């Protein structure tokens, strides 16, 4: 028992008149992963072409019947519960009970033959023949959410944090024969992803926790998890490849994180760390001190007991805390001066640095690696006092730049006389 491919041009010809019945996939939605084929008769009305009997009107596929396979569908011809032939290519296929399996592998190549050899059915046709279809499109919008917070060690915060994740993921069937044998409930005529998702969702969430932990090991900050959906998909694929792809014939294609939230303790730790980082800046710290004083004076002015009494209290408080405030401001000012000096030093070092031909970056007159002398800048000249200059007069002693007896054009390399301001060969202005 097998199938042979029928030419599309024969649909309306004499061959089409001999077909006993045409079989197509039952209503296959975006979330349908598996369905049974139903018979479409020539005399059916166009608006009601499919049979209302979801189990099919018969359990025997007549010899000479035609099966219509659409794009992104995998069709299996099943006899006695075992696959006897299949196709992964769209088109029309004629059932020939006397023919051997044709096995149209389509996009899956020879890998399907290995799966077929393990689940094929041998022998004469039985009285239980059926056609089934598997959806090869990406099955999207499968929702997930962590029931309990997932631990995440963040090296930046140097703390064990906990997060919750919610979103959707998608799957795609990579080996339809393996998927039929291992993932689908036996005897079902129509399977939606929601019908089989409970088991796989549990496995998905276990893999999600492992993937999130791996992101922690890879030093991805917890605040960046939401933006790492592509990396998370890769982690998930690595975690589930053996169980889902190798054993069950489908894989995780993408993961979309709709939201990532932290538990209350993690929020407190993150806020405390962020506040500490901000107050480590002397300018921010000084602003906080001055703001505290301003808020105290503002509150005193609105005191219902009278501003005079309130300001007296402020004065006493300031007297008690004055030394602390002054000391804090002095400390902040000193640190801001040190920071400014450090930035100025770094900027000057960057401006004075030069790269040697050996690749070393230096700030002195000689290379620290190979000892080569620092090259002179373009147009530079050395005064008799030893100072290196680029202008017309020495910056140290004021001497005029000596007139050279010749100079070479930077554009064409022509040798010009010392008093010439433009190249006699190309007209380029003297540097």
Coordinates of C-alpha atoms in Angstrom, one line a residue:
X1 CA 0.0 0.0 0.0
X2 CA 1.4 3.4 -1.0
X3 CA 0.9 6.7 -2.8
X4 CA 2.0 8.1 -6.1
X5 CA 2.1 11.7 -7.1
X6 CA -0.7 12.8 -9.4
X7 CA -0.2 15.7 -11.9
X8 CA -2.1 18.8 -11.1
X9 CA -3.2 19.1 -14.7
X10 CA -5.1 15.8 -14.3
X11 CA -7.4 17.2 -11.7
X12 CA -10.0 18.4 -14.2
X13 CA -9.3 15.6 -16.8
X14 CA -10.3 12.0 -17.2
X15 CA -8.2 10.9 -14.3
X16 CA -10.1 13.2 -12.0
X17 CA -13.4 11.6 -13.1
X18 CA -12.1 8.2 -11.9
X19 CA -11.2 9.3 -8.4
X20 CA -13.5 7.8 -5.9
X21 CA -12.9 10.4 -3.3
X22 CA -10.6 13.3 -2.4
X23 CA -9.2 13.6 1.1
X24 CA -7.9 16.8 2.7
X25 CA -6.9 17.9 6.2
X26 CA -9.7 18.7 8.6
X27 CA -10.0 22.3 9.9
X28 CA -6.3 23.0 10.8
X29 CA -5.9 26.3 12.8
X30 CA -2.6 28.0 13.8
X31 CA -2.5 26.0 17.0
X32 CA -3.5 22.6 15.6
X33 CA -0.6 20.3 15.5
X34 CA -2.4 17.1 14.3
X35 CA -5.6 16.3 12.6
X36 CA -7.3 13.5 10.6
X37 CA -8.1 13.7 6.9
X38 CA -11.7 14.1 5.8
X39 CA -13.3 13.2 2.6
X40 CA -14.4 15.9 0.1
X41 CA -16.9 14.6 -2.4
X42 CA -17.3 16.0 -5.9
X43 CA -21.0 16.6 -5.4
X44 CA -20.6 18.5 -2.1
X45 CA -21.6 22.2 -2.1
X46 CA -18.6 24.6 -2.2
X47 CA -19.7 26.2 1.1
X48 CA -19.9 22.7 2.8
X49 CA -17.2 20.7 1.2
X50 CA -16.0 18.9 4.3
X51 CA -17.9 16.1 6.0
X52 CA -19.4 17.1 9.3
X53 CA -18.4 13.6 10.7
X54 CA -15.1 14.4 12.4
X55 CA -14.1 10.7 12.5
X56 CA -14.6 10.2 8.8
X57 CA -17.4 8.2 7.1
X58 CA -15.3 5.1 6.6
X59 CA -12.2 3.4 7.9
X60 CA -11.1 2.3 4.5
X61 CA -9.3 4.4 1.9
X62 CA -10.5 3.3 -1.5
X63 CA -7.9 2.3 -4.0
X64 CA -7.5 5.2 -6.5
X65 CA -8.5 7.9 -4.0
X66 CA -6.6 11.2 -4.0
X67 CA -5.1 13.0 -1.0
X68 CA -4.6 16.8 -1.3
X69 CA -1.7 18.1 0.7
X70 CA -1.3 21.8 1.3
X71 CA 1.9 23.8 2.0
X72 CA 3.4 23.3 5.5
X73 CA 1.5 20.0 6.0
X74 CA 2.9 16.5 6.5
X75 CA 0.6 13.7 5.4
X76 CA 0.7 10.1 6.6
X77 CA -1.1 7.1 5.2
X78 CA -1.8 4.9 8.2
X79 CA -2.9 1.2 8.1
X80 CA -3.7 -0.6 11.3
X81 CA -2.1 2.2 13.4
X82 CA 1.2 2.1 11.6
X83 CA 2.5 4.5 8.9
X84 CA 2.8 2.9 5.5
X85 CA 3.6 5.9 3.4
X86 CA 4.0 9.7 3.8
X87 CA 4.8 12.9 2.0
X88 CA 6.3 16.3 3.1
X89 CA 5.6 17.9 -0.3
X90 CA 2.4 19.7 -1.2
X91 CA 0.4 18.4 -4.1
X92 CA -2.1 15.7 -5.1
X93 CA -1.3 12.0 -4.3
X94 CA -3.1 8.9 -5.6
X95 CA -3.6 5.9 -3.3
X96 CA -2.3 2.7 -4.9
X97 CA -2.8 -0.3 -2.6
X98 CA -0.5 -2.4 -4.8
X99 CA 2.4 0.0 -4.8
X100 CA 5.4 0.2 -2.5
X101 CA 5.8 3.2 -0.2
X102 CA 7.1 6.2 -2.2
X103 CA 8.1 8.3 0.9
X104 CA 8.3 11.9 -0.4
X105 CA 10.7 13.4 2.1
X106 CA 10.6 17.0 1.0
X107 CA 12.4 19.5 3.3
X108 CA 13.4 16.7 5.7
X109 CA 15.6 14.8 3.3
X110 CA 16.9 11.3 4.1
X111 CA 16.5 11.8 7.8
X112 CA 12.8 10.8 7.6
X113 CA 13.8 7.4 6.2
X114 CA 15.6 6.5 9.4
X115 CA 12.5 7.3 11.4
X116 CA 10.3 5.4 9.0
X117 CA 12.4 2.3 9.2
X118 CA 11.7 2.2 13.0
X119 CA 7.9 2.6 12.9
X120 CA 6.9 1.3 9.5
X121 CA 4.2 -1.3 9.0
X122 CA 4.6 -4.3 6.7
X123 CA 2.0 -6.6 5.3
X124 CA -1.2 -6.5 3.3
X125 CA -3.7 -3.7 3.7
X126 CA -6.0 -4.0 6.7
X127 CA -9.6 -2.8 7.2
X128 CA -8.4 0.2 9.3
X129 CA -6.9 2.8 6.9
X130 CA -6.7 6.5 7.7
X131 CA -5.0 9.7 6.6
X132 CA -3.5 12.1 9.1
X133 CA -1.9 15.5 8.8
X134 CA 0.8 17.2 10.9
X135 CA 1.2 21.0 11.0
X136 CA 4.7 22.0 9.9
X137 CA 4.2 25.7 10.6
X138 CA 5.6 27.4 13.6
X139 CA 3.1 27.0 16.4
X140 CA 3.1 30.4 18.2
X141 CA 1.7 32.0 21.2
X142 CA 2.2 29.2 23.8
X143 CA 2.0 31.0 27.1
X144 CA 4.2 30.3 30.1
X145 CA 4.8 31.8 33.5
X146 CA 7.0 30.9 36.5
X147 CA 4.8 29.8 39.4
X148 CA 7.6 30.6 41.9
X149 CA 10.5 33.0 41.7
X150 CA 13.7 31.7 39.9
X151 CA 17.0 32.3 41.7
X152 CA 19.5 34.4 39.8
X153 CA 23.0 35.3 41.1
X154 CA 24.0 38.7 39.8
X155 CA 27.7 39.4 39.9
X156 CA 27.1 43.2 39.6
X157 CA 25.0 43.2 42.7
X158 CA 27.0 40.3 44.2
X159 CA 23.8 38.9 45.5
X160 CA 21.4 36.0 45.0
X161 CA 18.3 37.6 43.5
X162 CA 14.9 36.1 42.5
X163 CA 12.8 36.9 39.4
X164 CA 9.5 35.9 37.8
X165 CA 9.2 35.6 34.0
X166 CA 6.1 35.6 31.8
X167 CA 5.7 35.4 28.1
X168 CA 5.1 33.1 25.1
X169 CA 7.2 30.6 23.2
X170 CA 6.8 28.8 19.9
X171 CA 7.7 25.3 18.7
X172 CA 8.2 23.7 15.3
X173 CA 8.0 20.0 14.3
X174 CA 11.4 18.8 13.0
X175 CA 10.7 15.1 12.6
X176 CA 6.9 14.5 12.0
X177 CA 7.2 10.7 12.2
X178 CA 8.9 10.8 15.5
X179 CA 6.4 13.4 16.7
X180 CA 3.5 11.1 15.7
X181 CA 5.0 8.1 17.5
X182 CA 6.2 9.8 20.7
X183 CA 4.4 13.1 21.3
X184 CA 0.8 12.6 20.2
X185 CA -1.9 10.8 22.2
X186 CA -3.0 7.5 20.5
X187 CA -6.4 7.4 18.9
X188 CA -6.8 11.1 18.7
X189 CA -8.3 12.6 15.5
X190 CA -7.6 16.3 16.3
X191 CA -4.9 17.6 18.6
X192 CA -4.4 21.2 19.6
X193 CA -1.2 22.4 21.3
X194 CA -3.2 23.1 24.4
X195 CA -4.2 19.4 24.6
X196 CA -0.6 18.3 25.1
X197 CA 1.0 21.4 26.6
X198 CA 0.6 20.5 30.3
X199 CA 3.4 18.0 30.3
X200 CA 5.6 20.0 28.0
X201 CA 5.0 23.2 29.8
X202 CA 6.4 21.7 33.0
X203 CA 9.5 20.6 31.2
X204 CA 9.7 24.0 29.5
X205 CA 9.7 25.8 32.9
X206 CA 12.4 23.4 34.2
X207 CA 14.5 24.2 31.2
X208 CA 13.7 27.9 31.6
X209 CA 15.1 27.9 35.1
X210 CA 18.3 26.1 33.9
X211 CA 18.6 28.6 31.0
X212 CA 18.2 31.6 33.3
X213 CA 20.8 30.2 35.7
X214 CA 23.2 29.8 32.7
X215 CA 22.7 33.4 31.8
X216 CA 23.7 34.2 35.4
X217 CA 26.9 32.1 34.9
X218 CA 27.6 34.1 31.7
X219 CA 27.6 37.3 33.7
X220 CA 24.4 38.8 32.1
X221 CA 23.0 41.4 34.5
X222 CA 19.5 40.6 35.8
X223 CA 18.2 43.9 34.4
X224 CA 19.3 42.8 30.9
X225 CA 17.4 39.5 30.9
X226 CA 14.3 40.9 29.2
X227 CA 16.4 42.2 26.3
X228 CA 18.2 38.8 25.8
X229 CA 15.2 36.9 24.3
X230 CA 17.4 35.6 21.4
X231 CA 20.1 34.3 23.8
X232 CA 17.4 32.8 26.0
X233 CA 16.0 30.9 22.9
X234 CA 19.4 29.5 22.3
X235 CA 19.8 28.4 25.9
X236 CA 16.4 26.8 25.9
X237 CA 17.1 24.9 22.7
X238 CA 20.3 23.6 24.3
X239 CA 18.4 22.5 27.4
X240 CA 15.5 20.8 25.5
X241 CA 17.3 19.4 22.4
X242 CA 17.7 15.9 23.7
X243 CA 14.2 15.5 25.2
X244 CA 12.2 17.4 22.6
X245 CA 14.0 17.4 19.3
X246 CA 15.9 14.1 19.5
X247 CA 13.3 12.0 21.3
X248 CA 10.0 13.7 20.3
X249 CA 10.6 15.4 17.0
X250 CA 10.0 19.0 17.8
X251 CA 12.0 22.0 19.2
X252 CA 11.7 25.4 20.7
X253 CA 11.9 28.0 18.0
X254 CA 11.7 31.2 19.9
X255 CA 11.0 32.6 23.4
X256 CA 9.4 36.0 24.0
X257 CA 9.6 37.5 27.4
X258 CA 6.6 39.8 28.1
X259 CA 7.7 40.8 31.6
X260 CA 10.4 40.1 34.2
X261 CA 9.7 41.1 37.8
X262 CA 11.6 40.7 41.0
X263 CA 10.4 39.6 44.4
X264 CA 10.2 42.1 47.2
X265 CA 13.5 41.2 48.9
X266 CA 15.3 41.4 45.5
X267 CA 13.8 44.9 44.9
X268 CA 15.1 46.1 48.3
X269 CA 18.6 44.8 47.6
X270 CA 18.7 46.3 44.1
X271 CA 17.4 49.7 45.3
X272 CA 19.9 49.7 48.2
X273 CA 22.8 48.9 45.9
X274 CA 21.8 51.6 43.4
X275 CA 21.4 54.2 46.2
X276 CA 24.8 53.3 47.5
X277 CA 26.3 53.6 44.0
X278 CA 24.8 57.1 43.6
X279 CA 25.9 58.3 47.0
X280 CA 29.5 57.2 46.1
X281 CA 29.5 60.2 43.7
X282 CA 30.7 63.2 45.8
X283 CA 28.6 65.6 43.7
X284 CA 25.5 63.6 44.3
X285 CA 26.3 63.2 48.0
X286 CA 26.9 67.0 48.4
X287 CA 23.6 67.7 46.6
X288 CA 21.9 65.3 49.1
X289 CA 23.4 67.2 52.1
X290 CA 22.4 70.6 50.7
X291 CA 18.9 69.3 49.9
X292 CA 18.5 68.0 53.4
X293 CA 19.3 71.4 54.8
X294 CA 16.9 73.1 52.4
X295 CA 14.1 70.7 53.3
X296 CA 14.7 71.3 57.0
X297 CA 14.4 75.1 56.5
X298 CA 11.3 74.7 54.3
X299 CA 9.6 72.5 56.9
X300 CA 10.5 75.0 59.6
X301 CA 8.7 77.8 57.7
X302 CA 5.5 75.8 57.6
X303 CA 5.6 74.8 61.3
X304 CA 2.2 75.5 62.9
X305 CA 3.9 76.5 66.2
X306 CA 5.4 79.6 64.7
X307 CA 8.3 80.1 62.4
X308 CA 10.4 81.9 65.1
X309 CA 10.2 78.9 67.5
X310 CA 10.8 76.6 64.5
X311 CA 13.9 78.5 63.4
X312 CA 15.1 78.5 66.9
X313 CA 14.9 74.8 66.8
X314 CA 16.6 74.7 63.5
X315 CA 19.4 76.9 64.9
X316 CA 19.9 74.5 67.8
X317 CA 19.8 71.6 65.5
X318 CA 22.3 73.2 63.1
X319 CA 24.5 74.0 66.1
X320 CA 24.5 70.4 67.1
X321 CA 24.9 69.1 63.6
X322 CA 26.9 72.0 62.1
X323 CA 30.2 70.3 62.6
X324 CA 29.0 67.2 60.8
X325 CA 27.5 69.2 57.9
X326 CA 30.7 71.2 57.5
X327 CA 32.8 68.1 57.7
X328 CA 30.6 66.3 55.1
X329 CA 30.7 69.2 52.7
X330 CA 34.5 69.5 53.1
X331 CA 34.9 65.8 52.4
X332 CA 32.7 66.0 49.4
X333 CA 34.5 69.1 48.0
X334 CA 37.9 67.4 48.5
X335 CA 36.8 64.3 46.7
X336 CA 35.3 66.4 43.8
X337 CA 38.7 68.2 43.5
X338 CA 40.5 64.8 43.4
X339 CA 38.1 63.5 40.8
X340 CA 38.5 66.6 38.7
X341 CA 42.3 66.4 39.0
X342 CA 42.3 62.7 38.0
X343 CA 40.2 63.5 34.9
X344 CA 42.4 66.3 33.9
X345 CA 45.5 64.1 34.3
X346 CA 43.9 61.3 32.3
X347 CA 42.9 63.8 29.6
X348 CA 46.4 65.3 29.4
X349 CA 48.0 61.8 29.2
X350 CA 45.6 60.9 26.4
X351 CA 46.4 64.1 24.5
X352 CA 50.2 63.6 25.0
X353 CA 50.2 59.9 24.1
X354 CA 51.6 58.5 20.8
X355 CA 51.7 55.1 19.2
X356 CA 55.1 53.7 18.2
X357 CA 55.6 51.7 15.1
X358 CA 55.9 48.6 17.3
X359 CA 52.4 49.1 18.5
X360 CA 53.2 50.4 22.1
X361 CA 51.3 53.5 23.4
X362 CA 53.6 55.9 25.1
X363 CA 53.6 59.4 26.7
X364 CA 57.4 60.1 26.9
X365 CA 59.9 61.0 24.2
X366 CA 61.0 57.4 23.7
X367 CA 59.1 54.2 23.3
X368 CA 58.9 52.1 26.5
X369 CA 59.1 48.9 24.5
X370 CA 61.6 49.3 21.7
X371 CA 63.3 52.6 22.6
X372 CA 62.4 54.4 19.4
X373 CA 62.3 58.2 19.5
X374 CA 58.9 59.9 19.4
X375 CA 58.3 60.9 15.8
X376 CA 57.9 64.6 15.1
X377 CA 54.5 65.9 14.1
X378 CA 53.9 66.9 10.4
X379 CA 55.4 70.3 9.8
X380 CA 57.3 70.4 13.1
X381 CA 60.8 71.9 13.4
X382 CA 63.4 72.0 16.2
X383 CA 64.6 75.4 17.4
X384 CA 68.3 76.1 18.2
X385 CA 67.2 76.2 21.9
X386 CA 65.9 72.6 21.6
X387 CA 62.2 73.2 21.7
X388 CA 60.0 71.4 19.1
X389 CA 57.5 73.7 17.4
X390 CA 54.9 73.7 14.7
X391 CA 54.3 77.4 14.2
X392 CA 56.4 80.1 12.6
X393 CA 58.1 81.1 15.9
X394 CA 59.6 79.1 18.8
X395 CA 57.3 78.8 21.7
X396 CA 60.3 78.9 24.2
X397 CA 62.6 81.6 22.9
X398 CA 60.6 83.4 20.2
X399 CA 63.1 82.7 17.4
X400 CA 61.7 82.7 13.9
X401 CA 61.4 79.4 12.1
X402 CA 64.5 78.9 9.9
X403 CA 64.0 79.1 6.2
X404 CA 64.8 75.7 4.6
X405 CA 66.7 75.6 1.3
X406 CA 64.1 73.2 0.0
X407 CA 60.9 71.3 0.9
X408 CA 59.0 68.3 -0.4
X409 CA 55.4 68.5 -1.5
X410 CA 53.1 66.3 0.7
X411 CA 50.9 65.5 -2.3
X412 CA 53.2 64.6 -5.1
X413 CA 56.6 64.5 -3.4
X414 CA 58.2 67.2 -5.7
X415 CA 61.3 69.0 -4.3
X416 CA 60.7 72.7 -4.2
X417 CA 62.9 75.6 -3.3
X418 CA 62.8 76.9 0.2
X419 CA 61.2 80.2 -0.6
X420 CA 58.3 78.7 -2.6
X421 CA 54.9 78.7 -0.9
X422 CA 53.2 76.5 -3.5
X423 CA 54.4 73.3 -5.2
X424 CA 55.8 74.0 -8.7
X425 CA 54.5 70.6 -9.8
X426 CA 50.9 70.3 -8.5
X427 CA 50.2 73.6 -6.9
X428 CA 49.7 72.2 -3.4
X429 CA 50.3 74.7 -0.6
X430 CA 53.3 74.3 1.5
X431 CA 52.5 72.7 4.8

